[in-house]
PDB file of C-alpha atoms in Angstrom:
ATOM      1  CA  MET A  34     -29.075 187.915 136.444  1.00 55.00           C
ATOM      2  CA  THR A  35     -25.585 187.561 135.018  1.00 54.00           C
ATOM      3  CA  ALA A  36     -24.627 187.524 131.373  1.00 52.00           C
ATOM      4  CA  PRO A  37     -23.772 184.199 129.712  1.00 50.00           C
ATOM      5  CA  SER A  38     -20.101 183.252 129.983  1.00 54.00           C
ATOM      6  CA  SER A  39     -19.484 182.954 126.224  1.00 56.00           C
ATOM      7  CA  SER A  40     -19.611 185.963 123.925  1.00 72.00           C
ATOM      8  CA  THR A  41     -22.259 184.417 121.651  1.00 82.00           C
ATOM      9  CA  LEU A  42     -25.289 182.266 122.291  1.00 90.00           C
ATOM     10  CA  PRO A  43     -26.035 179.130 120.313  1.00 93.00           C
ATOM     11  CA  ALA A  44     -28.619 179.775 117.607  1.00 92.00           C
ATOM     12  CA  VAL A  45     -32.260 178.841 118.191  1.00 91.00           C
ATOM     13  CA  ALA A  46     -34.594 177.614 115.449  1.00 91.00           C
ATOM     14  CA  CYS A  47     -36.418 180.694 114.196  1.00 92.00           C
ATOM     15  CA  ALA A  48     -40.049 180.630 113.082  1.00 93.00           C
ATOM     16  CA  PRO A  49     -40.402 180.881 109.279  1.00 94.00           C
ATOM     17  CA  TRP A  50     -41.822 184.408 109.645  1.00 96.00           C
ATOM     18  CA  CYS A  51     -39.101 185.700 112.021  1.00 96.00           C
ATOM     19  CA  VAL A  52     -37.461 188.905 110.784  1.00 96.00           C
ATOM     20  CA  ASP A  53     -34.158 187.860 112.412  1.00 94.00           C
ATOM     21  CA  GLY A  54     -33.971 184.430 110.822  1.00 91.00           C
ATOM     22  CA  SER A  55     -30.412 183.789 112.031  1.00 92.00           C
ATOM     23  CA  GLY A  56     -31.183 182.250 115.423  1.00 92.00           C
ATOM     24  CA  HIS A  57     -30.784 185.388 117.560  1.00 93.00           C
ATOM     25  CA  THR A  58     -27.128 184.759 118.384  1.00 92.00           C
ATOM     26  CA  ASP A  59     -26.686 188.477 119.122  1.00 92.00           C
ATOM     27  CA  ALA A  60     -29.059 188.281 122.121  1.00 92.00           C
ATOM     28  CA  VAL A  61     -27.413 188.790 125.512  1.00 91.00           C
ATOM     29  CA  PHE A  62     -29.591 186.283 127.398  1.00 92.00           C
ATOM     30  CA  PRO A  63     -31.308 183.096 126.166  1.00 89.00           C
ATOM     31  CA  GLU A  64     -34.714 184.534 127.121  1.00 89.00           C
ATOM     32  CA  ASP A  65     -34.031 187.389 124.667  1.00 92.00           C
ATOM     33  CA  GLN A  66     -33.935 184.961 121.738  1.00 93.00           C
ATOM     34  CA  VAL A  67     -37.456 185.867 120.651  1.00 95.00           C
ATOM     35  CA  CYS A  68     -38.895 185.462 117.158  1.00 96.00           C
ATOM     36  CA  ARG A  69     -40.762 188.532 115.989  1.00 96.00           C
ATOM     37  CA  GLY A  70     -42.598 188.971 112.714  1.00 97.00           C
ATOM     38  CA  GLU A  71     -42.774 192.034 110.550  1.00 97.00           C
ATOM     39  CA  THR A  72     -44.805 194.865 112.073  1.00 96.00           C
ATOM     40  CA  VAL A  73     -48.003 195.727 110.223  1.00 96.00           C
ATOM     41  CA  GLU A  74     -49.493 199.204 110.630  1.00 94.00           C
ATOM     42  CA  VAL A  75     -53.100 200.249 110.104  1.00 94.00           C
ATOM     43  CA  GLU A  76     -53.613 204.011 109.963  1.00 93.00           C
ATOM     44  CA  LEU A  77     -56.455 205.391 112.093  1.00 92.00           C
ATOM     45  CA  THR A  78     -57.996 207.973 109.789  1.00 91.00           C
ATOM     46  CA  ARG A  79     -60.819 209.037 112.130  1.00 89.00           C
ATOM     47  CA  GLN A  80     -58.546 209.805 115.084  1.00 83.00           C
ATOM     48  CA  PRO A  81     -56.942 213.227 115.697  1.00 85.00           C
ATOM     49  CA  LEU A  82     -53.404 213.671 114.430  1.00 88.00           C
ATOM     50  CA  VAL A  83     -50.618 212.980 116.930  1.00 85.00           C
ATOM     51  CA  GLU A  84     -47.402 214.932 117.299  1.00 86.00           C
ATOM     52  CA  ALA A  85     -44.422 213.025 115.890  1.00 84.00           C
ATOM     53  CA  GLY A  86     -41.857 215.765 116.301  1.00 87.00           C
ATOM     54  CA  GLU A  87     -41.492 219.503 116.347  1.00 91.00           C
ATOM     55  CA  ASP A  88     -44.128 220.823 113.928  1.00 91.00           C
ATOM     56  CA  GLU A  89     -44.688 217.307 112.610  1.00 90.00           C
ATOM     57  CA  TRP A  90     -48.099 215.657 112.904  1.00 91.00           C
ATOM     58  CA  VAL A  91     -49.080 212.195 111.691  1.00 89.00           C
ATOM     59  CA  ARG A  92     -52.028 209.839 111.860  1.00 90.00           C
ATOM     60  CA  ASP A  93     -52.071 207.452 114.800  1.00 89.00           C
ATOM     61  CA  VAL A  94     -51.772 203.758 113.947  1.00 91.00           C
ATOM     62  CA  VAL A  95     -52.579 200.333 115.298  1.00 93.00           C
ATOM     63  CA  ARG A  96     -49.602 197.997 114.958  1.00 94.00           C
ATOM     64  CA  PHE A  97     -49.372 194.240 115.265  1.00 96.00           C
ATOM     65  CA  TYR A  98     -46.781 191.509 114.824  1.00 97.00           C
ATOM     66  CA  LEU A  99     -46.273 187.807 115.472  1.00 98.00           C
ATOM     67  CA  LEU A 100     -44.220 186.799 118.520  1.00 97.00           C
ATOM     68  CA  ARG A 101     -42.810 183.500 119.764  1.00 95.00           C
ATOM     69  CA  HIS A 102     -40.358 183.039 122.607  1.00 89.00           C
ATOM     70  CA  ALA A 103     -37.541 180.510 122.187  1.00 81.00           C
ATOM     71  CA  GLY A 104     -38.749 177.055 123.162  1.00 80.00           C
ATOM     72  CA  ALA A 105     -42.382 178.155 123.257  1.00 85.00           C
ATOM     73  CA  LEU A 106     -44.934 176.139 121.359  1.00 86.00           C
ATOM     74  CA  MET A 107     -47.434 178.974 121.039  1.00 93.00           C
ATOM     75  CA  THR A 108     -47.236 181.992 118.763  1.00 96.00           C
ATOM     76  CA  THR A 109     -49.089 185.131 119.807  1.00 97.00           C
ATOM     77  CA  ILE A 110     -50.171 188.250 117.956  1.00 97.00           C
ATOM     78  CA  GLU A 111     -49.097 191.390 119.778  1.00 96.00           C
ATOM     79  CA  MET A 112     -51.213 194.449 118.994  1.00 95.00           C
ATOM     80  CA  TYR A 113     -50.833 198.028 120.207  1.00 94.00           C
ATOM     81  CA  ARG A 114     -51.853 201.571 119.310  1.00 90.00           C
ATOM     82  CA  GLY A 115     -49.358 204.377 118.885  1.00 79.00           C
ATOM     83  CA  ASP A 116     -45.718 204.223 119.825  1.00 73.00           C
ATOM     84  CA  LEU A 117     -46.148 203.584 123.536  1.00 71.00           C
ATOM     85  CA  GLY A 118     -49.576 201.997 123.607  1.00 75.00           C
ATOM     86  CA  GLU A 119     -50.465 199.129 125.891  1.00 87.00           C
ATOM     87  CA  THR A 120     -49.947 195.799 124.118  1.00 92.00           C
ATOM     88  CA  VAL A 121     -52.771 193.318 123.796  1.00 95.00           C
ATOM     89  CA  SER A 122     -51.453 189.766 123.430  1.00 95.00           C
ATOM     90  CA  LEU A 123     -53.770 187.435 121.521  1.00 96.00           C
ATOM     91  CA  ALA A 124     -53.531 183.692 120.992  1.00 96.00           C
ATOM     92  CA  VAL A 125     -53.810 182.762 117.307  1.00 96.00           C
ATOM     93  CA  GLY A 126     -57.389 181.523 117.799  1.00 97.00           C
ATOM     94  CA  GLU A 127     -58.344 184.729 119.594  1.00 97.00           C
ATOM     95  CA  ALA A 128     -56.873 186.852 116.803  1.00 97.00           C
ATOM     96  CA  GLU A 129     -58.760 184.759 114.252  1.00 97.00           C
ATOM     97  CA  ALA A 130     -62.038 185.243 116.154  1.00 97.00           C
ATOM     98  CA  LEU A 131     -61.397 188.994 116.365  1.00 96.00           C
ATOM     99  CA  GLY A 132     -60.623 189.134 112.639  1.00 96.00           C
ATOM    100  CA  ASP A 133     -63.803 187.211 111.811  1.00 97.00           C
ATOM    101  CA  ALA A 134     -65.879 189.508 114.039  1.00 97.00           C
ATOM    102  CA  LEU A 135     -64.365 192.622 112.451  1.00 96.00           C
ATOM    103  CA  LEU A 136     -64.986 191.255 108.966  1.00 96.00           C
ATOM    104  CA  ARG A 137     -68.643 190.532 109.809  1.00 96.00           C
ATOM    105  CA  ALA A 138     -69.035 194.058 111.196  1.00 96.00           C
ATOM    106  CA  VAL A 139     -67.530 195.535 108.022  1.00 94.00           C
ATOM    107  CA  GLN A 140     -69.849 193.437 105.853  1.00 94.00           C
ATOM    108  CA  GLN A 141     -72.885 194.527 107.896  1.00 94.00           C
ATOM    109  CA  ALA A 142     -71.862 198.183 107.717  1.00 93.00           C
ATOM    110  CA  ARG A 143     -71.364 198.003 103.948  1.00 91.00           C
ATOM    111  CA  ALA A 144     -74.664 196.190 103.444  1.00 90.00           C
ATOM    112  CA  GLY A 145     -76.432 198.850 105.546  1.00 82.00           C
ATOM    113  CA  ALA A 146     -74.741 201.672 103.613  1.00 77.00           C
ATOM    114  CA  ALA A 147     -75.958 200.155 100.331  1.00 73.00           C
ATOM    115  CA  THR A 148     -79.593 200.407 101.493  1.00 74.00           C
ATOM    116  CA  LEU A 149     -79.409 204.075 102.572  1.00 69.00           C
ATOM    117  CA  PRO A 150     -81.111 206.648 100.346  1.00 73.00           C
ATOM    118  CA  PRO A 151     -78.782 209.046  98.499  1.00 69.00           C
ATOM    119  CA  ALA A 152     -77.821 212.165 100.470  1.00 64.00           C
TER     120      ALA A 152
END
């Protein structure tokens, strides 16, 4: 693949949640003009610490962000664990179903904890 002939690409219409917001004119190739939302991190408190540097240990995290390629009609939610974790790409409806299922599980766990006798 060769680079575009002009030094800048024409701007694309960014999604309202895109952290770039300027149309990705600094991308080298048109297929690199991708809208990406802000990354959200959820700390995994029950997992072992992971090494972040020499003598530096941190909690592992699950990260997710919105993603839409230029010209695409569908937004996805990209989710991964750690810095180099395998990405799971979810359609919006799939992410909603997962969120609903997690919320129900949390509600069931909390309801069950409320019925346990004191320790």
